[in-house]
XYZ file of C-alpha atoms in Angstrom:
580
model
C -1.233 -46.698 -76.558
C 0.940 -47.021 -73.425
C 0.174 -49.942 -71.089
C -1.493 -47.729 -68.500
C -3.710 -46.275 -71.240
C -5.848 -49.428 -71.382
C -6.478 -49.236 -67.659
C -7.499 -45.593 -68.021
C -9.962 -46.538 -70.769
C -11.424 -49.297 -68.602
C -11.812 -46.987 -65.616
C -13.398 -44.308 -67.789
C -15.915 -46.749 -69.253
C -16.719 -48.081 -65.789
C -17.252 -44.550 -64.492
C -19.624 -43.694 -67.345
C -21.477 -46.980 -66.885
C -21.826 -46.352 -63.153
C -23.020 -42.787 -63.683
C -25.602 -43.732 -66.305
C -26.700 -46.703 -64.237
C -27.224 -44.500 -61.201
C -29.144 -41.996 -63.320
C -31.352 -44.822 -64.612
C -32.133 -46.035 -61.097
C -32.897 -42.518 -59.893
C -35.158 -41.856 -62.895
C -37.252 -44.907 -62.097
C -37.958 -43.693 -58.557
C -38.972 -40.145 -59.395
C -42.376 -38.776 -58.574
C -45.320 -39.677 -60.761
C -45.503 -36.176 -62.243
C -43.246 -37.229 -65.129
C -44.120 -40.887 -65.432
C -44.604 -40.583 -69.197
C -40.954 -39.674 -69.718
C -39.045 -41.230 -66.839
C -39.602 -44.955 -67.620
C -38.408 -44.604 -71.227
C -35.488 -42.426 -70.223
C -34.542 -44.812 -67.440
C -34.746 -47.848 -69.733
C -32.567 -46.407 -72.490
C -30.085 -44.954 -70.024
C -29.809 -48.320 -68.297
C -29.265 -50.047 -71.643
C -26.437 -47.655 -72.516
C -24.907 -48.258 -69.090
C -24.898 -52.022 -69.704
C -23.316 -51.510 -73.146
C -20.539 -49.456 -71.576
C -20.024 -52.033 -68.827
C -19.726 -54.829 -71.402
C -17.261 -52.748 -73.401
C -15.253 -52.092 -70.246
C -15.005 -55.827 -69.580
C -13.755 -56.501 -73.112
C -11.227 -53.665 -72.858
C -9.995 -55.028 -69.522
C -9.349 -58.427 -71.136
C -7.256 -56.762 -73.861
C -4.615 -55.222 -71.590
C -1.174 -56.074 -73.028
C 0.505 -55.825 -69.615
C -1.187 -59.058 -68.531
C 0.104 -62.485 -69.584
C -1.615 -64.225 -72.484
C -3.198 -66.862 -70.261
C -4.627 -64.172 -67.987
C -6.277 -62.333 -70.859
C -7.852 -65.538 -72.158
C -9.021 -66.535 -68.676
C -10.542 -63.105 -68.010
C -12.396 -63.062 -71.340
C -13.805 -66.559 -70.848
C -14.591 -65.882 -67.185
C -16.578 -62.779 -68.076
C -18.436 -64.723 -70.778
C -19.360 -67.508 -68.356
C -20.397 -65.055 -65.624
C -22.648 -63.085 -67.968
C -24.142 -66.299 -69.376
C -24.919 -67.622 -65.891
C -26.536 -64.319 -64.973
C -28.712 -64.378 -68.082
C -29.799 -67.975 -67.515
C -29.942 -68.327 -63.725
C -31.190 -64.890 -62.623
C -34.847 -64.511 -63.665
C -34.832 -60.737 -63.325
C -32.000 -60.485 -65.859
C -33.165 -63.286 -68.135
C -36.708 -61.898 -68.340
C -35.653 -58.284 -68.848
C -36.393 -56.365 -72.034
C -34.309 -57.118 -75.108
C -32.492 -53.786 -74.969
C -31.270 -54.736 -71.504
C -30.230 -58.293 -72.368
C -28.713 -57.612 -75.787
C -25.491 -55.958 -74.493
C -24.800 -58.958 -72.271
C -25.612 -61.509 -74.987
C -23.389 -59.837 -77.564
C -20.728 -59.164 -74.947
C -20.451 -62.871 -74.120
C -20.030 -63.750 -77.790
C -17.380 -61.077 -78.346
C -15.558 -62.250 -75.224
C -15.346 -65.786 -76.629
C -14.184 -64.384 -79.967
C -11.540 -62.292 -78.197
C -10.251 -65.326 -76.297
C -10.119 -67.300 -79.548
C -8.108 -64.621 -81.356
C -5.682 -64.295 -78.444
C -5.134 -68.060 -78.278
C -4.160 -68.321 -81.946
C -0.793 -66.624 -81.419
C 0.705 -69.877 -80.107
C -0.191 -73.447 -81.108
C 0.239 -74.845 -77.606
C -2.044 -72.169 -76.187
C -4.502 -72.820 -79.018
C -4.875 -76.464 -78.005
C -5.312 -75.996 -74.260
C -7.356 -72.819 -74.501
C -9.458 -74.407 -77.238
C -10.914 -76.881 -74.747
C -12.032 -74.027 -72.496
C -13.336 -72.027 -75.460
C -15.545 -74.881 -76.669
C -16.882 -75.419 -73.136
C -17.583 -71.697 -72.772
C -19.350 -71.657 -76.122
C -21.689 -74.347 -74.805
C -22.584 -72.054 -71.895
C -22.979 -69.023 -74.153
C -25.408 -70.965 -76.359
C -27.899 -70.973 -73.472
C -28.261 -67.192 -73.785
C -29.996 -67.367 -77.180
C -33.338 -68.936 -78.183
C -33.371 -72.691 -78.717
C -34.003 -72.403 -82.455
C -30.710 -70.522 -82.914
C -28.461 -72.763 -80.826
C -27.564 -75.021 -83.745
C -25.235 -72.233 -84.912
C -23.279 -72.529 -81.673
C -23.215 -76.306 -82.035
C -21.767 -76.018 -85.527
C -19.244 -73.357 -84.522
C -18.149 -75.283 -81.440
C -17.794 -78.548 -83.344
C -15.833 -76.853 -86.118
C -13.453 -75.237 -83.639
C -13.041 -78.526 -81.783
C -11.960 -80.197 -85.033
C -9.593 -77.304 -85.699
C -8.021 -77.678 -82.250
C -7.733 -81.428 -82.800
C -5.875 -80.790 -86.053
C -3.517 -78.307 -84.382
C -2.766 -80.874 -81.671
C -1.932 -83.486 -84.300
C 0.337 -80.998 -86.037
C 2.196 -80.385 -82.766
C 2.792 -84.125 -82.534
C 4.538 -84.010 -85.922
C 1.896 -85.887 -87.912
C 2.093 -85.301 -91.669
C -0.472 -83.414 -93.718
C -2.195 -86.416 -95.301
C -2.433 -88.332 -92.024
C -3.575 -85.188 -90.206
C -6.404 -84.582 -92.659
C -7.469 -88.220 -92.591
C -7.467 -88.386 -88.787
C -9.353 -85.099 -88.478
C -11.953 -86.285 -90.989
C -12.319 -89.588 -89.163
C -12.653 -87.861 -85.795
C -15.341 -85.563 -87.166
C -17.218 -88.470 -88.741
C -17.113 -90.482 -85.509
C -18.557 -87.518 -83.639
C -21.336 -87.168 -86.210
C -22.165 -90.883 -85.927
C -22.254 -90.645 -82.143
C -24.561 -87.623 -82.318
C -26.890 -89.625 -84.551
C -27.772 -91.980 -81.705
C -28.100 -89.316 -79.000
C -31.760 -88.422 -78.620
C -30.866 -85.187 -76.823
C -29.293 -83.845 -80.027
C -32.008 -81.953 -81.889
C -32.331 -82.239 -85.649
C -30.941 -78.738 -86.458
C -27.932 -79.373 -84.219
C -27.352 -82.739 -85.881
C -27.464 -81.130 -89.308
C -24.893 -78.567 -88.157
C -22.595 -81.327 -86.885
C -22.977 -83.270 -90.128
C -22.217 -80.254 -92.310
C -19.149 -79.374 -90.257
C -17.910 -82.954 -90.142
C -18.349 -83.818 -93.799
C -18.905 -81.059 -96.332
C -16.115 -78.528 -95.621
C -13.577 -81.193 -94.782
C -14.319 -83.052 -98.006
C -13.841 -79.892 -100.022
C -10.626 -78.959 -98.190
C -9.182 -82.427 -98.642
C -10.060 -82.371 -102.342
C -8.768 -78.891 -103.106
C -5.607 -78.930 -101.023
C -2.497 -80.374 -102.541
C -0.499 -83.225 -101.110
C 3.168 -83.900 -100.930
C 2.822 -87.451 -102.278
C 2.098 -87.643 -105.993
C 0.881 -91.241 -105.781
C -1.807 -90.334 -103.244
C -3.072 -87.223 -105.057
C -5.378 -88.914 -107.667
C -6.685 -91.457 -105.135
C -7.861 -88.707 -102.810
C -10.564 -87.583 -105.238
C -11.485 -91.160 -106.132
C -12.030 -91.967 -102.464
C -14.362 -89.016 -102.022
C -16.350 -90.003 -105.108
C -16.660 -93.508 -103.664
C -17.862 -91.929 -100.411
C -20.541 -90.097 -102.390
C -21.818 -93.399 -103.798
C -21.730 -95.011 -100.344
C -23.673 -92.134 -98.804
C -26.198 -92.416 -101.627
C -26.721 -96.098 -100.855
C -26.945 -95.383 -97.133
C -29.507 -92.651 -97.718
C -31.693 -95.014 -99.718
C -31.437 -97.741 -97.068
C -32.443 -95.351 -94.292
C -35.877 -94.985 -95.852
C -36.723 -98.673 -95.573
C -38.443 -100.572 -92.781
C -41.425 -99.945 -90.526
C -39.919 -100.450 -87.067
C -39.509 -97.705 -84.484
C -35.757 -97.564 -85.089
C -36.290 -97.342 -88.852
C -38.735 -94.500 -88.306
C -36.177 -92.717 -86.145
C -33.407 -93.202 -88.696
C -35.664 -92.042 -91.536
C -35.162 -88.494 -90.266
C -31.532 -88.806 -91.368
C -32.423 -89.722 -94.947
C -32.592 -86.192 -96.353
C -29.339 -84.908 -94.821
C -27.513 -88.093 -95.831
C -28.643 -87.698 -99.432
C -27.743 -84.013 -99.269
C -24.213 -84.853 -98.154
C -23.991 -87.414 -100.966
C -24.829 -84.646 -103.449
C -22.223 -82.361 -101.885
C -19.582 -85.104 -101.880
C -20.119 -85.526 -105.617
C -18.321 -82.193 -106.011
C -15.108 -84.168 -105.520
C -15.431 -85.360 -109.117
C -15.692 -81.808 -110.417
C -12.784 -80.552 -108.328
C -10.559 -83.523 -109.104
C -11.288 -83.245 -112.826
C -10.435 -79.548 -112.668
C -7.181 -80.320 -110.841
C -6.227 -82.784 -113.572
C -6.989 -80.191 -116.229
C -4.949 -77.527 -114.438
C -2.040 -79.911 -113.891
C -2.294 -79.634 -110.108
C -2.348 -83.431 -109.748
C -0.411 -85.936 -111.867
C -2.295 -88.507 -113.918
C -1.258 -91.391 -116.127
C -3.433 -90.802 -119.186
C -2.190 -93.812 -121.156
C -2.865 -92.057 -124.450
C -6.440 -91.111 -123.497
C -7.157 -87.395 -124.097
C -7.193 -85.370 -120.911
C -10.606 -83.918 -121.702
C -12.141 -87.413 -121.708
C -10.561 -88.288 -118.362
C -11.783 -85.049 -116.798
C -15.250 -85.583 -118.242
C -15.348 -89.156 -116.941
C -14.373 -88.254 -113.390
C -16.821 -85.355 -113.464
C -19.601 -87.744 -114.486
C -18.546 -90.163 -111.742
C -19.291 -87.453 -109.185
C -22.342 -86.070 -110.993
C -24.213 -89.384 -111.210
C -24.579 -89.932 -107.435
C -25.581 -86.272 -107.150
C -28.330 -86.802 -109.737
C -29.535 -90.016 -108.100
C -29.481 -88.336 -104.699
C -31.610 -85.485 -106.045
C -34.057 -88.000 -107.530
C -34.314 -89.847 -104.214
C -34.911 -86.606 -102.295
C -37.707 -85.620 -104.670
C -39.363 -89.012 -104.300
C -39.494 -88.844 -100.509
C -40.467 -85.168 -100.355
C -43.992 -84.582 -99.002
C -46.515 -83.573 -101.623
C -46.747 -79.801 -101.926
C -43.682 -79.112 -99.768
C -40.988 -76.643 -100.752
C -38.580 -79.512 -101.392
C -41.069 -81.127 -103.758
C -41.431 -77.859 -105.709
C -37.782 -76.861 -105.907
C -35.958 -76.928 -109.222
C -32.430 -76.673 -107.858
C -31.682 -80.205 -106.662
C -30.345 -81.218 -110.085
C -28.313 -78.017 -110.466
C -25.147 -79.483 -108.841
C -25.185 -82.314 -111.372
C -25.169 -79.841 -114.252
C -22.364 -77.819 -112.679
C -20.123 -80.745 -111.736
C -19.701 -82.019 -115.304
C -18.891 -78.588 -116.707
C -16.473 -77.566 -113.944
C -14.600 -80.859 -114.269
C -14.143 -80.415 -118.019
C -13.474 -76.698 -118.549
C -9.832 -76.570 -117.335
C -8.780 -79.342 -119.748
C -9.184 -77.077 -122.800
C -6.111 -76.819 -125.011
C -5.135 -76.151 -128.623
C -6.155 -79.572 -129.825
C -8.935 -80.231 -132.311
C -10.290 -83.260 -130.468
C -10.462 -81.306 -127.210
C -12.121 -78.325 -128.883
C -14.772 -80.457 -130.572
C -15.407 -82.368 -127.346
C -16.003 -79.075 -125.560
C -18.266 -77.990 -128.420
C -20.196 -81.257 -128.065
C -20.572 -80.641 -124.336
C -22.044 -77.225 -125.131
C -24.452 -78.913 -127.541
C -25.508 -81.396 -124.847
C -26.388 -78.563 -122.479
C -28.352 -76.820 -125.236
C -30.323 -80.008 -125.880
C -31.081 -80.076 -122.164
C -32.404 -76.511 -122.490
C -34.925 -77.660 -125.108
C -35.894 -80.727 -123.064
C -36.573 -78.586 -119.989
C -38.652 -76.161 -122.042
C -40.635 -79.049 -123.533
C -41.381 -80.466 -120.070
C -42.486 -77.050 -118.834
C -44.924 -76.814 -121.721
C -47.312 -79.325 -120.194
C -46.417 -79.768 -116.519
C -44.142 -78.560 -113.724
C -40.562 -79.764 -113.841
C -37.956 -80.496 -111.196
C -35.125 -79.840 -113.661
C -33.032 -76.662 -113.230
C -34.260 -73.385 -114.745
C -33.608 -72.877 -118.440
C -31.529 -69.753 -117.859
C -29.242 -71.661 -115.492
C -28.504 -74.492 -117.930
C -28.152 -72.018 -120.798
C -25.638 -70.026 -118.737
C -23.542 -73.188 -118.315
C -23.775 -73.812 -122.063
C -22.724 -70.216 -122.730
C -19.681 -70.522 -120.454
C -18.798 -73.832 -122.096
C -18.956 -72.100 -125.475
C -16.562 -69.409 -124.239
C -14.142 -72.075 -123.014
C -14.328 -73.962 -126.320
C -13.798 -70.738 -128.287
C -10.865 -69.583 -126.132
C -8.142 -71.337 -128.232
C -9.416 -69.170 -131.160
C -9.323 -72.086 -133.591
C -13.025 -71.836 -134.525
C -14.992 -68.806 -135.642
C -17.456 -67.335 -133.180
C -20.392 -68.451 -135.358
C -19.690 -72.081 -134.460
C -20.925 -71.170 -130.999
C -23.289 -68.225 -131.402
C -25.475 -69.943 -133.994
C -26.181 -73.079 -131.885
C -26.709 -70.938 -128.788
C -29.216 -68.722 -130.548
C -30.941 -71.534 -132.449
C -31.592 -73.724 -129.407
C -32.728 -70.735 -127.359
C -35.215 -69.896 -130.127
C -36.433 -73.503 -130.139
C -36.889 -73.420 -126.348
C -39.031 -70.313 -126.624
C -40.930 -71.574 -129.673
C -41.860 -74.803 -127.877
C -43.733 -72.815 -125.250
C -44.977 -70.201 -127.731
C -46.958 -72.814 -129.650
C -48.330 -74.213 -126.412
C -49.258 -70.727 -125.216
C -51.273 -70.158 -128.364
C -53.094 -73.440 -127.847
C -53.793 -72.737 -124.183
C -53.358 -69.066 -123.335
C -54.696 -69.590 -119.839
C -51.925 -71.949 -118.769
C -50.248 -70.720 -115.591
C -46.566 -70.626 -114.803
C -45.903 -73.992 -113.119
C -42.957 -73.083 -110.937
C -44.613 -70.543 -108.700
C -47.693 -72.431 -107.618
C -49.805 -69.298 -108.137
C -51.390 -67.397 -110.979
C -48.445 -65.060 -111.432
C -46.759 -65.423 -114.817
C -43.433 -64.413 -116.216
C -40.788 -65.253 -113.608
C -37.171 -65.540 -114.672
C -36.856 -68.930 -113.003
C -39.904 -70.226 -114.838
C -38.900 -69.010 -118.328
C -40.091 -69.842 -120.919
C -43.234 -71.119 -119.171
C -45.610 -68.390 -118.103
C -44.459 -65.946 -120.781
C -46.597 -65.095 -123.798
C -45.779 -63.398 -127.075
C -42.737 -63.400 -129.309
C -40.790 -60.712 -127.454
C -40.121 -62.616 -124.218
C -40.008 -66.039 -125.901
C -38.157 -65.489 -129.191
C -36.260 -62.212 -128.849
C -33.506 -63.624 -126.555
C -32.712 -66.356 -129.065
C -32.842 -64.081 -132.116
C -30.550 -61.536 -130.464
C -28.124 -64.288 -129.396
C -28.157 -65.624 -132.941
C -27.156 -62.280 -134.456
C -25.280 -60.151 -131.947
C -21.944 -62.004 -132.044
C -21.745 -61.957 -135.847
C -22.792 -58.302 -136.038
C -20.055 -57.359 -133.567
C -17.511 -59.558 -135.365
C -18.297 -57.789 -138.641
C -16.635 -54.710 -137.207
C -13.715 -56.463 -135.469
C -13.051 -59.192 -138.054
C -14.773 -58.264 -141.345
C -15.428 -61.237 -143.607
C -17.591 -61.413 -146.729
C -19.333 -64.620 -145.710
C -20.042 -63.215 -142.238
C -21.705 -60.058 -143.542
C -23.792 -62.096 -145.991
C -24.729 -64.532 -143.203
C -26.036 -61.712 -141.010
C -28.100 -60.299 -143.868
C -29.544 -63.727 -144.700
C -30.475 -64.439 -141.064
C -32.098 -61.016 -140.751
C -34.048 -61.624 -143.972
C -35.238 -65.035 -142.746
C -36.315 -63.446 -139.453
C -38.329 -60.837 -141.364
C -39.968 -63.496 -143.541
C -40.915 -65.681 -140.563
C -42.130 -62.688 -138.581
C -44.351 -61.428 -141.385
C -45.651 -64.900 -142.237
C -46.492 -65.933 -138.657
C -47.234 -62.410 -137.389
C -44.422 -62.464 -134.828
C -43.219 -59.044 -133.782
C -39.817 -59.942 -132.318
C -38.155 -61.616 -135.329
C -39.775 -59.178 -137.764
C -38.673 -55.984 -136.020
C -35.249 -57.313 -134.986
C -34.607 -58.276 -138.608
C -35.723 -54.821 -139.750
C -33.233 -53.220 -137.324
C -30.329 -55.554 -138.140
C -30.481 -55.019 -141.928
C -29.496 -51.315 -141.913
C -27.214 -51.787 -138.906
C -25.177 -54.434 -140.713
C -25.026 -52.232 -143.805
C -23.659 -49.346 -141.760
C -21.014 -51.569 -140.153
C -19.940 -52.937 -143.528
C -19.469 -49.449 -144.929
C -17.636 -48.354 -141.767
C -15.037 -51.091 -142.203
C -14.820 -50.131 -145.888
C -15.819 -52.546 -148.606
C -12.765 -54.114 -150.158
C -10.892 -54.528 -146.867
C -11.985 -58.013 -145.849
C -15.388 -57.768 -147.550
C -15.532 -58.233 -151.317
C -17.690 -55.677 -153.064
C -19.264 -57.830 -155.799
C -20.776 -60.573 -153.554
C -21.922 -57.903 -151.129
C -23.789 -55.840 -153.716
C -25.356 -58.967 -155.207
C -26.592 -59.939 -151.747
C -28.090 -56.498 -151.164
C -29.812 -56.591 -154.545
C -31.357 -59.999 -153.867
C -32.487 -58.971 -150.390
C -34.005 -55.760 -151.729
C -35.895 -57.662 -154.421
C -37.248 -60.168 -151.885
C -38.394 -57.409 -149.544
C -40.058 -55.585 -152.431
C -41.931 -58.726 -153.492
C -43.082 -59.297 -149.893
C -44.317 -55.720 -149.594
C -46.234 -55.803 -152.894
C -47.809 -59.191 -152.152
C -48.896 -58.165 -148.669
C -50.306 -54.884 -149.972
C -52.459 -56.677 -152.534
C -53.841 -59.075 -149.922
C -54.547 -56.458 -147.282
C -55.771 -53.709 -149.592
C -56.455 -50.373 -147.989
C -58.412 -51.713 -145.022
C -55.491 -51.714 -142.598
C -52.952 -48.997 -141.942
C -49.295 -49.653 -141.154
C -50.033 -49.115 -137.462
C -52.820 -51.682 -137.548
C -50.586 -54.214 -139.265
C -47.821 -53.752 -136.708
C -50.376 -54.080 -133.925
C -51.399 -57.474 -135.321
C -47.897 -58.783 -134.691
C -47.484 -60.758 -131.475
């Protein structure tokens, strides 16, 4: 668009805004004969006129013929003028939302426009940044008080960004720049702690901006000095422990100052949990080779696991402390996600260290087993009472991903992972299944209501073998059934048949529908797959036929025995209906 084109657009928008505004004013002063239509028409026409006027102001600030400083000054000036009008003029501030909304959004877009324009030059970014932050403080007055913490967080984040750009202009190196920016942000957060005018939501926003993102950026970003790289993560882990101790100390004492500082206990513990992510990220960087490390003969997987645990422990203790101070019956007291970061940190720290080494593979397999044991422990706790531990599906998902990582070198068969995954998932469901039979009226403990069967609460609140046992039985079999077609082995085909037979026996003996019917389906399916891959090509015919003969004989004996016991009183439909 030619330079004069912007001016034409601005004039056109102003003309339309003026015309619609005049029409709105005229409509309001018409005779009472059409009072049912005129007020609505006048209101919407006036709103459109204000939208067009706001758009004209933004377009005027975008004119390329004006110097950069002029465009920034116009955008910020319009934002301040509109903010003052909304706050200081009662007729505008008390107008309907459809009248105020164009001005409120226009002020925010004007600040955003000035910010984008200032980023083209670092010097302009620094000096304009001061004005942008000040303007953002004025713009915050145009929104309700409960939403102003967003402006506080955005303004504080941009102030730290401008501070970093200024340090970069002075020629300060990357490591020093990050350290100084972090320190400046922390000092600001400490100062805000002792200012009573800073509301709690605004203080939380300042704390999050000052600590959490900067910690993550410092941990993830590389450094030019190899000697400083490992110590960066260690320092952040130490900060997590220090914040944990500080959070516990803030809850002590009975003085007025202690009561005031007790408000900071939850956010401090929350930041301690977040800072524990440094262990996971640093362990992952070691595994990926992004940071050098002197292993001294110690396997890399152990070092990554150790540093992951070093960050996970303060996260776990912080979660425990938050649960202890949570008011009875509050959402924080009922949540099951506070320990989730701990579970994630250990896994994320260890996964990238996988390699074609038997010790590493078995260590990863052992980590999978530890998560599966945690699955059973969580299910056992849910059997009798509510639990603050993460949902079973969440921990099982971590175990499943760990199994994929451990299997990725392709040194172990898939059954080394699918069988433990399926077995422990069956045990988790069976633990609650036996409790459900003993007390069928037990409610799902995670919801606080009588509603059963939530995914988060599984296996608690679910009844019957299908929701409780079917996931584990399917997990136990599906990988081997699929591998029969892709990698046919005699022992694998026999294993699938044996597991299916055991599922049928248990299902018929305990009257459980899921294992019985899944076993019935898997038997012919595995036979079809074996014949599709052709017996004799990976699967030996003699052991296979012997297995089928034995299985057929066992099934025949079961059928005859059950028929003699039941007699002719029950039909097949009745017997299937008895399964649970």
